[in-house]
Tab-separated table of C-alpha atoms in Angstrom:
chain	number	residue	atom	x	y	z
A	1	MET	CA	-138.108	15.597	-93.768
A	2	THR	CA	-134.706	14.069	-92.905
A	3	ILE	CA	-132.894	16.708	-94.961
A	4	ILE	CA	-134.667	19.516	-93.080
A	5	ARG	CA	-133.752	17.956	-89.718
A	6	SER	CA	-130.138	17.609	-90.815
A	7	LEU	CA	-130.023	21.235	-91.927
A	8	LEU	CA	-131.577	22.438	-88.660
A	9	LEU	CA	-129.197	20.304	-86.600
A	10	GLY	CA	-126.206	21.581	-88.578
A	11	THR	CA	-127.337	25.177	-88.092
A	12	ALA	CA	-127.776	24.618	-84.347
A	13	ILE	CA	-124.295	23.120	-84.033
A	14	MET	CA	-122.707	25.996	-85.994
A	15	THR	CA	-124.577	28.554	-83.868
A	16	ALA	CA	-123.446	26.877	-80.636
A	17	GLY	CA	-119.884	26.725	-81.946
A	18	ALA	CA	-119.962	30.422	-82.864
A	19	ALA	CA	-121.233	31.326	-79.385
A	20	GLN	CA	-118.422	29.338	-77.804
A	21	ALA	CA	-115.879	30.930	-80.141
A	22	ASP	CA	-116.822	34.350	-78.716
A	23	ALA	CA	-116.283	33.131	-75.146
A	24	PRO	CA	-112.835	33.726	-73.623
A	25	VAL	CA	-110.618	30.695	-73.325
A	26	THR	CA	-108.800	31.994	-70.239
A	27	LEU	CA	-109.732	34.146	-67.261
A	28	ASP	CA	-107.692	36.758	-65.461
A	29	ILE	CA	-107.944	35.911	-61.774
A	30	LYS	CA	-106.463	38.191	-59.148
A	31	ARG	CA	-104.323	36.420	-56.553
A	32	LEU	CA	-102.706	37.512	-53.312
A	33	THR	CA	-98.938	37.558	-53.278
A	34	LEU	CA	-97.219	35.689	-50.483
A	35	GLU	CA	-95.996	39.013	-49.091
A	36	MET	CA	-99.541	40.468	-48.949
A	37	ALA	CA	-100.949	37.286	-47.387
A	38	TYR	CA	-98.163	37.396	-44.783
A	39	GLN	CA	-98.874	41.062	-43.993
A	40	ILE	CA	-102.555	40.253	-43.419
A	41	ALA	CA	-101.709	37.284	-41.191
A	42	HIS	CA	-99.085	39.175	-39.204
A	43	ALA	CA	-101.290	42.240	-38.659
A	44	THR	CA	-104.112	39.920	-37.575
A	45	LEU	CA	-101.850	38.190	-35.057
A	46	GLU	CA	-100.635	41.557	-33.727
A	47	ALA	CA	-104.226	42.811	-33.339
A	48	CYS	CA	-105.027	39.787	-31.174
A	49	ARG	CA	-101.818	40.220	-29.184
A	50	ALA	CA	-102.887	43.810	-28.472
A	51	GLU	CA	-106.061	42.303	-26.960
A	52	GLY	CA	-103.937	39.989	-24.811
A	53	VAL	CA	-104.732	36.734	-26.622
A	54	ASN	CA	-102.642	34.183	-28.492
A	55	VAL	CA	-104.277	32.851	-31.662
A	56	ALA	CA	-103.651	30.994	-34.867
A	57	VAL	CA	-104.231	32.780	-38.166
A	58	THR	CA	-104.643	31.201	-41.588
A	59	VAL	CA	-104.839	33.056	-44.878
A	60	VAL	CA	-106.132	30.968	-47.778
A	61	ASP	CA	-105.937	31.790	-51.474
A	62	ARG	CA	-108.858	31.894	-53.910
A	63	GLY	CA	-108.703	28.112	-54.230
A	64	GLY	CA	-108.992	27.645	-50.471
A	65	HIS	CA	-105.389	26.499	-50.074
A	66	PRO	CA	-103.447	27.774	-47.045
A	67	GLN	CA	-100.991	30.450	-48.102
A	68	VAL	CA	-99.810	31.653	-44.674
A	69	VAL	CA	-100.327	30.011	-41.288
A	70	LEU	CA	-99.155	31.592	-38.034
A	71	ARG	CA	-99.642	30.228	-34.521
A	72	ASP	CA	-98.692	32.421	-31.614
A	73	THR	CA	-96.541	31.006	-28.830
A	74	LEU	CA	-99.309	30.002	-26.426
A	75	ALA	CA	-102.107	29.247	-28.899
A	76	MET	CA	-103.306	25.651	-28.674
A	77	ASP	CA	-102.620	23.250	-31.543
A	78	LEU	CA	-106.355	22.924	-32.210
A	79	THR	CA	-106.480	26.588	-33.222
A	80	LEU	CA	-104.499	25.745	-36.370
A	81	GLU	CA	-107.206	23.532	-37.871
A	82	ILE	CA	-110.050	25.788	-36.770
A	83	SER	CA	-108.430	28.920	-38.240
A	84	LYS	CA	-107.925	27.052	-41.527
A	85	GLN	CA	-111.562	25.949	-41.614
A	86	LYS	CA	-112.774	29.458	-40.820
A	87	ALA	CA	-110.647	30.971	-43.594
A	88	TYR	CA	-111.795	28.329	-46.084
A	89	THR	CA	-115.468	28.755	-45.179
A	90	ALA	CA	-115.353	32.567	-45.357
A	91	MET	CA	-113.676	32.382	-48.769
A	92	SER	CA	-116.031	29.682	-50.076
A	93	PHE	CA	-119.213	31.470	-49.027
A	94	ASN	CA	-117.772	34.962	-49.635
A	95	ALA	CA	-119.208	36.218	-46.367
A	96	PRO	CA	-118.164	37.046	-42.814
A	97	LEU	CA	-118.780	33.974	-40.684
A	98	SER	CA	-120.490	36.057	-37.996
A	99	ASP	CA	-123.267	36.641	-40.556
A	100	MET	CA	-123.664	32.896	-41.045
A	101	GLU	CA	-123.507	31.427	-37.526
A	102	ASP	CA	-127.201	30.505	-37.387
A	103	ARG	CA	-127.686	29.789	-41.087
A	104	PHE	CA	-127.175	26.008	-41.166
A	105	THR	CA	-128.579	24.519	-37.984
A	106	LYS	CA	-130.669	21.564	-39.203
A	107	PRO	CA	-129.224	18.063	-39.612
A	108	PHE	CA	-127.778	17.195	-43.018
A	109	GLN	CA	-127.421	20.779	-44.185
A	110	VAL	CA	-124.301	22.327	-45.695
A	111	GLY	CA	-123.100	23.264	-42.226
A	112	LYS	CA	-122.492	19.592	-41.487
A	113	VAL	CA	-119.927	19.171	-44.287
A	114	GLN	CA	-116.499	18.213	-42.973
A	115	GLY	CA	-113.892	20.973	-43.247
A	116	ILE	CA	-116.174	23.985	-42.929
A	117	VAL	CA	-117.185	25.803	-39.790
A	118	PHE	CA	-119.754	28.520	-39.185
A	119	SER	CA	-118.541	30.406	-36.143
A	120	ALA	CA	-117.348	33.999	-36.112
A	121	GLY	CA	-113.697	34.555	-36.874
A	122	GLY	CA	-113.432	34.255	-40.645
A	123	LEU	CA	-113.609	36.954	-43.324
A	124	PRO	CA	-113.298	36.937	-47.109
A	125	ILE	CA	-110.530	39.056	-48.639
A	126	HIS	CA	-111.484	41.246	-51.603
A	127	VAL	CA	-109.478	43.154	-54.170
A	128	ALA	CA	-111.420	45.650	-56.258
A	129	GLY	CA	-114.653	43.758	-55.750
A	130	SER	CA	-113.211	40.300	-56.486
A	131	ILE	CA	-112.646	37.686	-53.818
A	132	VAL	CA	-108.998	36.648	-53.575
A	133	GLY	CA	-108.995	34.590	-50.387
A	134	GLY	CA	-110.018	34.401	-46.779
A	135	VAL	CA	-108.560	34.890	-43.327
A	136	GLY	CA	-109.508	32.788	-40.321
A	137	VAL	CA	-108.637	33.277	-36.667
A	138	SER	CA	-109.008	30.913	-33.720
A	139	GLY	CA	-107.996	31.122	-30.089
A	140	ALA	CA	-109.577	34.268	-28.703
A	141	PRO	CA	-112.207	33.899	-25.958
A	142	SER	CA	-114.935	34.694	-28.510
A	143	GLY	CA	-115.471	34.415	-32.234
A	144	GLU	CA	-116.320	38.102	-32.295
A	145	LEU	CA	-112.816	38.958	-31.068
A	146	ASP	CA	-111.328	36.500	-33.577
A	147	GLU	CA	-113.216	38.328	-36.318
A	148	ARG	CA	-112.213	41.801	-35.093
A	149	CYS	CA	-108.584	40.707	-35.306
A	150	ALA	CA	-109.148	39.352	-38.832
A	151	ALA	CA	-110.764	42.643	-39.834
A	152	ALA	CA	-107.788	44.561	-38.416
A	153	GLY	CA	-105.441	42.396	-40.494
A	154	ILE	CA	-107.351	43.073	-43.700
A	155	ASP	CA	-107.789	46.759	-42.855
A	156	SER	CA	-104.025	47.113	-42.401
A	157	VAL	CA	-103.503	46.436	-46.128
A	158	GLN	CA	-106.845	47.531	-47.595
A	159	PHE	CA	-105.346	50.525	-49.389
A	160	GLU	CA	-102.680	48.361	-51.038
A	161	LEU	CA	-105.317	45.768	-51.983
A	162	GLU	CA	-107.487	48.392	-53.657
A	163	MET	CA	-104.553	50.006	-55.463
A	164	GLY	CA	-103.078	46.656	-56.534
């Protein structure tokens, strides 16, 4: 009986090892270049300026780390942190924040985690169907306007993102 168990265990280990051997050991992950992240942030800022508002814009990479941060002349300091949190949340949940505003409203839900915020003004950034980052905007009179500016920033480079 012990010999049979040993043989079965050895076969299971070899099978698991063979399955892992077929798995890739690295992944190709698309990333935004600094230049592309800057173009998104700048176009976002300009879209808000065209609406007559001064905002802060943050573009985060796929890891949620700020890649570009811009604060317009009259945007309050607080807009920096909020735009970062919006960008991070949109990237992490891979969804426009306007779609998630009412999702986490009960105490002790995900929405209460420090560093994330569920108010309109953040969008994920995609390249050929893969998420590569997020853009967050803060400072406009409404989250909807923040998000329209973010969409304008992404739209300004969408062709390059899809071709890249």
